[in-house]
mmCIF file of C-alpha atoms in Angstrom:
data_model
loop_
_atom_site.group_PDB
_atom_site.id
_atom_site.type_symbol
_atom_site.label_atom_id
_atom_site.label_comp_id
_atom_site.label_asym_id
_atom_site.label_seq_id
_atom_site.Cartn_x
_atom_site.Cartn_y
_atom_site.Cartn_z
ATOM 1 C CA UNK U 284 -146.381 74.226 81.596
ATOM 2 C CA UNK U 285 -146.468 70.480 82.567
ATOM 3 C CA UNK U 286 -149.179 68.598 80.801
ATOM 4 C CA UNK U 287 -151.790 67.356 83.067
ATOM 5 C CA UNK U 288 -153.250 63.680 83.228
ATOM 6 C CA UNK U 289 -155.766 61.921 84.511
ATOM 7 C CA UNK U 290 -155.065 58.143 84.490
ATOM 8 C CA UNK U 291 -158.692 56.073 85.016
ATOM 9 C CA UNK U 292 -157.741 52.362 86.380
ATOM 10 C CA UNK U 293 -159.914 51.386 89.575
ATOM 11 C CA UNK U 294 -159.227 47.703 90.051
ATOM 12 C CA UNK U 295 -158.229 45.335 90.794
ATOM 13 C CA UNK U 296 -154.824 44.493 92.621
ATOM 14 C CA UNK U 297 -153.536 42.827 89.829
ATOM 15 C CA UNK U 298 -154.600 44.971 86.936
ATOM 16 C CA UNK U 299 -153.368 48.055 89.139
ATOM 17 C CA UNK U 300 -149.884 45.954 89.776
ATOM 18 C CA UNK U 301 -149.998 45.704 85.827
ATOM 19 C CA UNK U 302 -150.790 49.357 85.302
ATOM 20 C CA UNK U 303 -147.214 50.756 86.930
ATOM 21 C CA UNK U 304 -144.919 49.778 84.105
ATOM 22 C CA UNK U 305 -147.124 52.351 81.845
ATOM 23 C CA UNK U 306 -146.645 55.063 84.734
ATOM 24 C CA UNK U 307 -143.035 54.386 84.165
ATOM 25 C CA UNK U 308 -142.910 54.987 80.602
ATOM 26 C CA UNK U 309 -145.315 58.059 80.265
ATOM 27 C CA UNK U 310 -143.039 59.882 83.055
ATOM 28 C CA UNK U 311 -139.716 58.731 81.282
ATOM 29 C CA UNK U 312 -141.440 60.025 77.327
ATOM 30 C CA UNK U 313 -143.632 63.200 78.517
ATOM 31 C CA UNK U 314 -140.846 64.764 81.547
ATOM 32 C CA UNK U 315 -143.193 67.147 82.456
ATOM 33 C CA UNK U 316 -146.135 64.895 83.486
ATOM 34 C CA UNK U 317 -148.571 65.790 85.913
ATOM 35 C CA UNK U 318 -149.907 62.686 86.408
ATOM 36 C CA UNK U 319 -153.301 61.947 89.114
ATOM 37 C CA UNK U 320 -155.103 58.419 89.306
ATOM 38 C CA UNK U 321 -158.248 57.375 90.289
ATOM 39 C CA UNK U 322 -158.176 53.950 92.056
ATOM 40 C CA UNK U 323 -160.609 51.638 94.355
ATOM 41 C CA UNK U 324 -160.389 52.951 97.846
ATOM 42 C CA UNK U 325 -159.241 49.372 98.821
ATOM 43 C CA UNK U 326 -155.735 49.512 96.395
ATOM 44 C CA UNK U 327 -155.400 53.451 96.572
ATOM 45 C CA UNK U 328 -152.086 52.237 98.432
ATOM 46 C CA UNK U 329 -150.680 50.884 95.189
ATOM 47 C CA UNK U 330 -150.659 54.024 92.375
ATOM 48 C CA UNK U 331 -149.236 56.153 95.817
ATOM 49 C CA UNK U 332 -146.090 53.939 95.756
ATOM 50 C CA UNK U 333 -144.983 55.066 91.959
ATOM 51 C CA UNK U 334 -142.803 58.374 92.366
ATOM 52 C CA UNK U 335 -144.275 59.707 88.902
ATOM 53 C CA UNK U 336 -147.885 59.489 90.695
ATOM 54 C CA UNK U 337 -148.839 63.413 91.813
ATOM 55 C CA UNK U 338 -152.548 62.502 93.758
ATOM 56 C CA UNK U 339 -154.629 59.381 93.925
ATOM 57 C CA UNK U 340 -158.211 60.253 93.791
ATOM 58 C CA UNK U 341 -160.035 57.277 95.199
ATOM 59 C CA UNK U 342 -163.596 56.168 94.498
ATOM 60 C CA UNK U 343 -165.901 53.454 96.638
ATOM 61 C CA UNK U 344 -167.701 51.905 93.720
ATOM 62 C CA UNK U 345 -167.494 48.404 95.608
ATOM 63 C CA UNK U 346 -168.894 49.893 98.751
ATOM 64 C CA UNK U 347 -171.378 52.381 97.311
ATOM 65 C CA UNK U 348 -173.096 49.963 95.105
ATOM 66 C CA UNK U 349 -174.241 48.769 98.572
ATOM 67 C CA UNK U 350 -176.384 51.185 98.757
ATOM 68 C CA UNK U 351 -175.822 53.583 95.919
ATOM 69 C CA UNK U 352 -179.370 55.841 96.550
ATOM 70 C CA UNK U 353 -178.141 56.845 99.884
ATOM 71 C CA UNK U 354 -177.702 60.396 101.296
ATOM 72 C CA UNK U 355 -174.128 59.341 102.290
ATOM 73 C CA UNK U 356 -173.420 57.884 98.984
ATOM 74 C CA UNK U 357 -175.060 60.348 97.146
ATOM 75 C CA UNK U 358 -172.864 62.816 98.840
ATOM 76 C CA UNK U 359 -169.659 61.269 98.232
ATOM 77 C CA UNK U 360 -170.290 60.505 94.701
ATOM 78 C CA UNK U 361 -171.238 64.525 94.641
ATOM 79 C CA UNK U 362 -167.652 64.955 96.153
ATOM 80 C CA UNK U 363 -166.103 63.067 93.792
ATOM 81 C CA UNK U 364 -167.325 64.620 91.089
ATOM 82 C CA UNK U 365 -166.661 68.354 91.816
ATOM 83 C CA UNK U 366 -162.975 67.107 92.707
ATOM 84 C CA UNK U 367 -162.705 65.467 88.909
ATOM 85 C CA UNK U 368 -164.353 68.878 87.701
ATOM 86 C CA UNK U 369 -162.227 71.158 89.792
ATOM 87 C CA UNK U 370 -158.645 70.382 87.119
ATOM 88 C CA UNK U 371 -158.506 70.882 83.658
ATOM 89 C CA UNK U 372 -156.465 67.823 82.036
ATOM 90 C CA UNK U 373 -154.835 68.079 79.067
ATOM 91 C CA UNK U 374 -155.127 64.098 79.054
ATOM 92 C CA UNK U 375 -157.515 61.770 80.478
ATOM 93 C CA UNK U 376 -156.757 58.124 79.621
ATOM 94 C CA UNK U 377 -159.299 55.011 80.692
ATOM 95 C CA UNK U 378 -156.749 52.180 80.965
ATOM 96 C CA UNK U 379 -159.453 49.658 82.003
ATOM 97 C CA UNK U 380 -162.493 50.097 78.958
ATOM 98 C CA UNK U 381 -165.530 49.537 81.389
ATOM 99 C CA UNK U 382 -168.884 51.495 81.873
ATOM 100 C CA UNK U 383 -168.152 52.522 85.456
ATOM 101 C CA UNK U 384 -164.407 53.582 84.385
ATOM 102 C CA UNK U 385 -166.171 56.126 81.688
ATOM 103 C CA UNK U 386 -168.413 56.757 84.091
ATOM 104 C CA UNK U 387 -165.403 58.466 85.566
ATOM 105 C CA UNK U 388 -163.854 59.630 82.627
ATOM 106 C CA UNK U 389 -167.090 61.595 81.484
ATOM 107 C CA UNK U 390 -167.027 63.603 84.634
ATOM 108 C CA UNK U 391 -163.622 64.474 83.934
ATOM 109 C CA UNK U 392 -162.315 67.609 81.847
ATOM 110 C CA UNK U 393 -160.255 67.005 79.428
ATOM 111 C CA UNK U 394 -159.567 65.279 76.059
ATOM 112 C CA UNK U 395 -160.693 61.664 76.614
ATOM 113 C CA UNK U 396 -158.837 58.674 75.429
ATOM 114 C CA UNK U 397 -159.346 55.027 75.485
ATOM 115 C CA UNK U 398 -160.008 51.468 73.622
ATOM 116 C CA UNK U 399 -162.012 51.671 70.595
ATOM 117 C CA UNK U 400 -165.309 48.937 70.431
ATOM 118 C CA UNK U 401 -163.166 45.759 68.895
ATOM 119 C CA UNK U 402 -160.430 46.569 71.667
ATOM 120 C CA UNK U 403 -162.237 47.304 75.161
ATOM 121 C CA UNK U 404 -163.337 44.610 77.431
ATOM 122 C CA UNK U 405 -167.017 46.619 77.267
ATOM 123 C CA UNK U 406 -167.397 47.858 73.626
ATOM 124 C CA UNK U 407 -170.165 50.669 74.913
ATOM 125 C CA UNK U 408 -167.702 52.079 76.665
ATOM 126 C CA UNK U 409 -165.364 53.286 74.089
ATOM 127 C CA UNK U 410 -168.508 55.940 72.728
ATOM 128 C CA UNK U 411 -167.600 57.653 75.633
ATOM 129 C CA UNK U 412 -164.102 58.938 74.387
ATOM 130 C CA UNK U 413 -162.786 61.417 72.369
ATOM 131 C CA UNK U 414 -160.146 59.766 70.954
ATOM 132 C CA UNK U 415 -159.910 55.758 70.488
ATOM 133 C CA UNK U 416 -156.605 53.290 69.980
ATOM 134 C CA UNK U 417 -156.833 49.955 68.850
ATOM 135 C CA UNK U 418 -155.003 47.586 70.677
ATOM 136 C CA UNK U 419 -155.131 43.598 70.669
ATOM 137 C CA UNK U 420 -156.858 42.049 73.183
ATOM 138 C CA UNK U 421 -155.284 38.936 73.389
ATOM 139 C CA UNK U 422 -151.870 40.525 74.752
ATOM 140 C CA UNK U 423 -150.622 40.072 78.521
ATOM 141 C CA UNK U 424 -151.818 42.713 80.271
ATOM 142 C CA UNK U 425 -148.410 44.787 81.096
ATOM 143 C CA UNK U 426 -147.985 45.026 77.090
ATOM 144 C CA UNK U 427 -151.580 46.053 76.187
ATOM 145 C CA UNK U 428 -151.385 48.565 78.580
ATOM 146 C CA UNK U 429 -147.919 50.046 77.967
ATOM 147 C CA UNK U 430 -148.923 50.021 74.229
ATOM 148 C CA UNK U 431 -152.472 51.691 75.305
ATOM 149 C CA UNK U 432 -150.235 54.507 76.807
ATOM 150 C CA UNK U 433 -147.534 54.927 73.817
ATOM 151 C CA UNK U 434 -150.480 55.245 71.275
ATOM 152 C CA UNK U 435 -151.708 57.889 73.427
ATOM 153 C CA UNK U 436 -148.817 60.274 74.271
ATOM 154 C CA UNK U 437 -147.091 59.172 70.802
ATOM 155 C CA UNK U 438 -144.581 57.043 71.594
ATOM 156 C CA UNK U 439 -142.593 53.515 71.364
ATOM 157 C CA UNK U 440 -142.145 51.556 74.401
ATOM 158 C CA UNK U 441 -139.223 49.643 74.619
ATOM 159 C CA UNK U 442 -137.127 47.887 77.461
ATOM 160 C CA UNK U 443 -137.921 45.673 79.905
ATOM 161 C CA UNK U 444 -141.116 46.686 82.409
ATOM 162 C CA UNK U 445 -140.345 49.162 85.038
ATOM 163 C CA UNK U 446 -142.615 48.845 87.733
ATOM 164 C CA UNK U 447 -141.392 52.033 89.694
ATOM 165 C CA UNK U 448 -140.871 50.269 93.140
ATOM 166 C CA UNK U 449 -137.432 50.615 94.047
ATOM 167 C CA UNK U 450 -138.218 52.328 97.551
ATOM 168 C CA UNK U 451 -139.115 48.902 98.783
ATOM 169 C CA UNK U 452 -135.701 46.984 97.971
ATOM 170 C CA UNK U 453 -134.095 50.256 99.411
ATOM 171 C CA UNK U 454 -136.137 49.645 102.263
ATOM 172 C CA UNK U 455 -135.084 46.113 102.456
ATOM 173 C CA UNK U 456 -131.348 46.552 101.542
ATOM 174 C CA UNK U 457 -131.320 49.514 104.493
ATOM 175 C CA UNK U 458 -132.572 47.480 107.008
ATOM 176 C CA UNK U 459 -130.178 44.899 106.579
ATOM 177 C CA UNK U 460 -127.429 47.143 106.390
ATOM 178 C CA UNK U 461 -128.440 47.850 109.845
ATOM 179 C CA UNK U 462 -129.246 44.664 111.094
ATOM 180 C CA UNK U 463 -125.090 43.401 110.063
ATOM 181 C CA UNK U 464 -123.860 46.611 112.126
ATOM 182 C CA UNK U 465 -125.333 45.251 115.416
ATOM 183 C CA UNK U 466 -122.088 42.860 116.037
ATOM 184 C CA UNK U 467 -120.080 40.065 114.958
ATOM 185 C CA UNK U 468 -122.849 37.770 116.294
ATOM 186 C CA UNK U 469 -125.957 39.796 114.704
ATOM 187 C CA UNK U 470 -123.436 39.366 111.146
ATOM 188 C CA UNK U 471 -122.927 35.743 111.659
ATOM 189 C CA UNK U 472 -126.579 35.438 112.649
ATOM 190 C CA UNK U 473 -127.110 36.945 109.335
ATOM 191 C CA UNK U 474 -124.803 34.193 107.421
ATOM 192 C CA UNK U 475 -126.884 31.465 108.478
ATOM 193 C CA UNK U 476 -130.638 32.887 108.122
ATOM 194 C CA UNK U 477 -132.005 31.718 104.529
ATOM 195 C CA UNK U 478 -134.615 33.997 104.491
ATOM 196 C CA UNK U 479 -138.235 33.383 104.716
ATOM 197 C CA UNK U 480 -140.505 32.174 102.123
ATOM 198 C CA UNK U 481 -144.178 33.897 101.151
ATOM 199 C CA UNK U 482 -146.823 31.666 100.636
ATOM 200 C CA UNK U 483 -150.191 32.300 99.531
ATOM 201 C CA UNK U 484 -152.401 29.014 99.169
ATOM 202 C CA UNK U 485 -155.900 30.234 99.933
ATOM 203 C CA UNK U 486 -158.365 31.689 97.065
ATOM 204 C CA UNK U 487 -162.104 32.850 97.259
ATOM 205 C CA UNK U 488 -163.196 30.156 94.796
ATOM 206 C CA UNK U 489 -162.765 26.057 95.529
ATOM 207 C CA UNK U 490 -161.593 25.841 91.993
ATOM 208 C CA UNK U 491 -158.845 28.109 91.994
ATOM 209 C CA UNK U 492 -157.355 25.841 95.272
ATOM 210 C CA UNK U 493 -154.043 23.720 94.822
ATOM 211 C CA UNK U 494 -153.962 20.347 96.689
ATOM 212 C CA UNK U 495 -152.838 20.296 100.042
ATOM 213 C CA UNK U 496 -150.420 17.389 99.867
ATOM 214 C CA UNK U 497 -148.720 19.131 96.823
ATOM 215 C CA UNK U 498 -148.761 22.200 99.243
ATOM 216 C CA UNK U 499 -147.223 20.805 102.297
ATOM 217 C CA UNK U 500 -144.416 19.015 99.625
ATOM 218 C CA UNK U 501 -143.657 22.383 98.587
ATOM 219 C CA UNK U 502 -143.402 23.188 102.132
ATOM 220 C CA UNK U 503 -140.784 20.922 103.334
ATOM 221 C CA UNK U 504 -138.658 21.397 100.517
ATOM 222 C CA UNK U 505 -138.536 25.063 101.470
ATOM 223 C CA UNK U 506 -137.702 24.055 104.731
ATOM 224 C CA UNK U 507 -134.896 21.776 103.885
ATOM 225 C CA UNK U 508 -133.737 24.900 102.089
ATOM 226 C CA UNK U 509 -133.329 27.010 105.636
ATOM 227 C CA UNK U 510 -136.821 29.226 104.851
ATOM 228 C CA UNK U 511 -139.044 30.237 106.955
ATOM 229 C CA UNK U 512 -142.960 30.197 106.106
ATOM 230 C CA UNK U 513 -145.221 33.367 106.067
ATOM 231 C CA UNK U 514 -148.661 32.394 104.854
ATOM 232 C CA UNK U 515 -151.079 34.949 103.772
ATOM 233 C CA UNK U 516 -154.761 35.224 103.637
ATOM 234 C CA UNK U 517 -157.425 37.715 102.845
ATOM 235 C CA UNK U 518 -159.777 36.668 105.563
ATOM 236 C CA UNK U 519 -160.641 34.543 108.431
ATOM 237 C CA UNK U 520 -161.793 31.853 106.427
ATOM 238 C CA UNK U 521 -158.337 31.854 104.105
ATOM 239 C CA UNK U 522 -156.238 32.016 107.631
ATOM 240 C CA UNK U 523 -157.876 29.076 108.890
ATOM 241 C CA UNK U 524 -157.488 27.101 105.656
ATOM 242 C CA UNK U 525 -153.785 28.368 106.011
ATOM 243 C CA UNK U 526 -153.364 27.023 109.700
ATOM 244 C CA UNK U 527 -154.413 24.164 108.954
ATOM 245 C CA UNK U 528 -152.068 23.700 106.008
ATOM 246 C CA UNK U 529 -149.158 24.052 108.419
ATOM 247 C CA UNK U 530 -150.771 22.432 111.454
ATOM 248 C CA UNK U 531 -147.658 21.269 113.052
ATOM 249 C CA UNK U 532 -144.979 22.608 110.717
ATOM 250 C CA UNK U 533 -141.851 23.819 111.845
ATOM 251 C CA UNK U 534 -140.964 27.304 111.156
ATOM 252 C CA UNK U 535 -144.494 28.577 109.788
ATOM 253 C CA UNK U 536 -146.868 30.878 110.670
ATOM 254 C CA UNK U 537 -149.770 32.589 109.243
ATOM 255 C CA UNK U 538 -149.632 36.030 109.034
ATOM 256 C CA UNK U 539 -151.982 38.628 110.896
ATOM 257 C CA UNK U 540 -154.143 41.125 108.450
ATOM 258 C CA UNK U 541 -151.532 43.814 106.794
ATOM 259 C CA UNK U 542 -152.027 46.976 104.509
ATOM 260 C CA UNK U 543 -151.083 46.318 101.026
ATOM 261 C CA UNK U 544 -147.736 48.904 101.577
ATOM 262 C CA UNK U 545 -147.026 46.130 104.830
ATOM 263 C CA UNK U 546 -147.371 43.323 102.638
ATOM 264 C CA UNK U 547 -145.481 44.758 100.034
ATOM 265 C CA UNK U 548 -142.647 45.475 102.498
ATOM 266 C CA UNK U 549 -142.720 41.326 103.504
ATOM 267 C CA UNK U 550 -142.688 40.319 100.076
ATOM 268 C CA UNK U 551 -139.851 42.880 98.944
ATOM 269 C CA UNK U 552 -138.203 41.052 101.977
ATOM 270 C CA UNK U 553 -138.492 37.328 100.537
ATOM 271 C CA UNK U 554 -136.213 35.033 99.219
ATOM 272 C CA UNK U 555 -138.896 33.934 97.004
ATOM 273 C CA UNK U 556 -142.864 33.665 96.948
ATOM 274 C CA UNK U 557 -145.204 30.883 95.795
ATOM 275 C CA UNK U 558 -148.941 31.299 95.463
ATOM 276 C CA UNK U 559 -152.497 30.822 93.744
ATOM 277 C CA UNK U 560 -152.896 33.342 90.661
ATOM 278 C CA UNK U 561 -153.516 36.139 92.835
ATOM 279 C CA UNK U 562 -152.751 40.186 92.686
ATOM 280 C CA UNK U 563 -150.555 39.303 95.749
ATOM 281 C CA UNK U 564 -148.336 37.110 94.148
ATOM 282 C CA UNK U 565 -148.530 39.721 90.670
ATOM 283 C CA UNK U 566 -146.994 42.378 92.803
ATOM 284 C CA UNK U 567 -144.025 39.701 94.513
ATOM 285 C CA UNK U 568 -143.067 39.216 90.912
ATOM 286 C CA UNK U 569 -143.708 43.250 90.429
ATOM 287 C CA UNK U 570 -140.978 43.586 93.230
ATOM 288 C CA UNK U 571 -138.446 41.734 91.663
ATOM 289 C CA UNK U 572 -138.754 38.567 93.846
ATOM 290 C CA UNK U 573 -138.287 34.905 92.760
ATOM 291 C CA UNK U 574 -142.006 34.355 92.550
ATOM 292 C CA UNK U 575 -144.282 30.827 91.293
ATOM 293 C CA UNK U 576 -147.284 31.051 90.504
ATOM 294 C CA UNK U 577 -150.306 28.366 90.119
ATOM 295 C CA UNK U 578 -153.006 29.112 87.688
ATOM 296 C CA UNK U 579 -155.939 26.758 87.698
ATOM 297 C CA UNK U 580 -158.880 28.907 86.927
ATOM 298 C CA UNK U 581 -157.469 31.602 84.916
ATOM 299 C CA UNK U 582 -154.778 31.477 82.026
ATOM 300 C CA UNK U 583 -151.370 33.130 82.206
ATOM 301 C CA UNK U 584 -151.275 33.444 78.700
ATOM 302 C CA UNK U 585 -153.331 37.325 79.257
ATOM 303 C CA UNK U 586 -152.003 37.743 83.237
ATOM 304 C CA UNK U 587 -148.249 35.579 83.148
ATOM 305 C CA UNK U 588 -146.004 36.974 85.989
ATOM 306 C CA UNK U 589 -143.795 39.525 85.112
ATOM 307 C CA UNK U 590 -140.566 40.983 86.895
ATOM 308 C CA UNK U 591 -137.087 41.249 86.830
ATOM 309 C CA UNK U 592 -136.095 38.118 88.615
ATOM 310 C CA UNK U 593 -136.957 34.613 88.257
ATOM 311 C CA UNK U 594 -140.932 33.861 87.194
ATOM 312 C CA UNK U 595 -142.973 30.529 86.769
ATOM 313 C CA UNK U 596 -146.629 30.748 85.495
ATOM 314 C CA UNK U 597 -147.457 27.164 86.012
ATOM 315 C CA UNK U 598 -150.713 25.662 84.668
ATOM 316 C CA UNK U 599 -154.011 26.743 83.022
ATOM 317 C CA UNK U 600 -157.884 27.271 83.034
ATOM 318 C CA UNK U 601 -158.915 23.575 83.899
ATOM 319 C CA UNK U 602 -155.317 22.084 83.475
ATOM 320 C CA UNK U 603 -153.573 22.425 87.318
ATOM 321 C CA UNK U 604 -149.827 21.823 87.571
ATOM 322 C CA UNK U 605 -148.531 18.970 88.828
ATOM 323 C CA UNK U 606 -146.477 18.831 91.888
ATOM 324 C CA UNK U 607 -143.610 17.982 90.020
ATOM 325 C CA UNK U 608 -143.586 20.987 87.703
ATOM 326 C CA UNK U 609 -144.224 23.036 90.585
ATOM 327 C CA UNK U 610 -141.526 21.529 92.743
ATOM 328 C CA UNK U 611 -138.545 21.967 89.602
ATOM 329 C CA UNK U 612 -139.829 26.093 89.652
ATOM 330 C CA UNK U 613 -138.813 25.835 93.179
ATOM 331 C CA UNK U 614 -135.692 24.389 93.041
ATOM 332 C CA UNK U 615 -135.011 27.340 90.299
ATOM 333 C CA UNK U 616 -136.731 30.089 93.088
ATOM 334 C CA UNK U 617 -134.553 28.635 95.362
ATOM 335 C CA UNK U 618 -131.012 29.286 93.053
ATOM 336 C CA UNK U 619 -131.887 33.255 92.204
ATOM 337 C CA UNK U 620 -130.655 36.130 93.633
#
């Protein structure tokens, strides 16, 4: 009989982007996993992508807490639950330690396992499992979690991270296949395109923002280097910040809105990505992509990039990179493969 899980993670990009080398591991230690997930509507896309993933249950806690009393609320959180109570698990694992995650888990049937008080980010929550693992809290996040799932299913990780998203360089390495069959002109075409470059300089806070003229620095380098610019942005106000960025650049444009599985396609595409400490530029790195990243309001010593190319985690909470750091991770983008 395959042993049935229930994996609790909900948010956010990042964390989720952080979660997949643990999928990995439980599906290569426990073969016959049966493994479901319940995610944020909003980054449902992202468990769907690992192979060892069986359903993604989705919940709306960001929308519903809108206007949680409502009938149509009330009825999908009535929905919800009779779809957690419908399986028996034999496993039901909160990999984020919060009261609305054991909200979840306590719906759930099944033997529940989590953080104990000193390790969870929410100490209440850990009364609500059955079972409790200490692990540090201090860790990057891709190690507490894989260790989170080894304690559980009894087991020693080892090897580098597997994030499970090969279909995307698949994806990428088909389509170029194709592209080099259209002709000797397509193919030399080909030779001479550097690739394109991902950028993503906008944040929802002021104080996670790089400067400008450091930006646009970064720019033309990556322009002297033959790339292209795609600039992202999770909203109007982002895309206009963007525009202006490369108001009158050659080669640059800021990209319309995308699903996460479309932007994960462009940034599987890349040559290499630099942006703000952002899930986005978490899941370039996740893709195996020559990725920088610029931490200014957050630390990299819990969230550093991780992948299995080329990663910079540049800066600090209150200690910004200067463009000089930033331009020598660059130069070393610029050399992977």
């Amino acid at each position: 009989m395959p042993m049935r899980i229930l994996i609790v993670r909900t948010s956010s990009l990042g964390d989720l982007v952080h979660m997949l080398p643990a999928i990995s591991d439980i599906a290569r230690h426990v073969p016959d996993a049966e493994i479901d997930w319940v995610a944020e509507e909003a980054f449902a896309e992202i468990p769907g992508w690992h192979p060892a993933v069986s359903e993604v249950i989705k919940v709306a806690h960001r929308r519903w807490r809108k206007a949680w009393w409502s009938a149509p609320v009330r009825a999908e959180r009535q929905a919800l639950k009779e779809r957690l109570r419908s399986r028996q698990y034999d496993v039901i694992l909160d990999m984020q330690a919060l009261l609305k995650s054991a909200w979840l888990v306590r719906q759930a049937r099944g033997v529940r396992h989590g953080l104990d008080w000193r390790s969870a980010r929410e100490p209440l929550a850990s009364l609500f499992y059955n079972v409790r693992h200490r692990v540090e809290f201090w860790q990057p996040a891709v190690i507490r979690q894989r260790k989170l799932a080894g304690l559980t299913f009894g087991y020693q990780y080892a090897g580098q991270p597997d994030f499970g998203l090969q279909a995307f360089a698949r994806e990428v390495a088909e389509a170029r296949e194709a592209e080099a069959g259209g002709g000797e002109g397509r193919l030399h075409h080909l030779e001479a395109d550097k690739g394109y470059a991902v950028i993503m300089p906008s944040a929802s806070r002021d104080d996670k923002l790089w400067p400008e003229e450091d930006w646009r620095a970064v720019f033309r380098r990556l322009h002297e280097a033959g790339c292209t610019l795609k600039l992202l942005a999770g909203n109007e106000q982002e895309a206009q910040r963007a525009r202006l960025l490369v108001a009158g650049a050659e080669g640059a444009e800021v990209m319309p809105r995308m699903s996460l599985t479309e932007v994960a396609r462009l940034l599987a595409g890349s040559r290499l990505m630099v942006g703000l400490d952002s899930g986005l530029t978490h899941l370039s790195a996740a893709l195996g992509r020559p990725t920088i990243g610029i931490y200014r309001a957050s630390t990299p010593v819990r969230t550093p990039l991780v992948g299995s190319n080329y990663t910079a985690s540049l800066g600090d909470r209150g200690a910004s990179p200067s463009r000089e750091v930033v331009m020598a991770a660059v130069e070393q983008a610029l050399a992977a493969r």
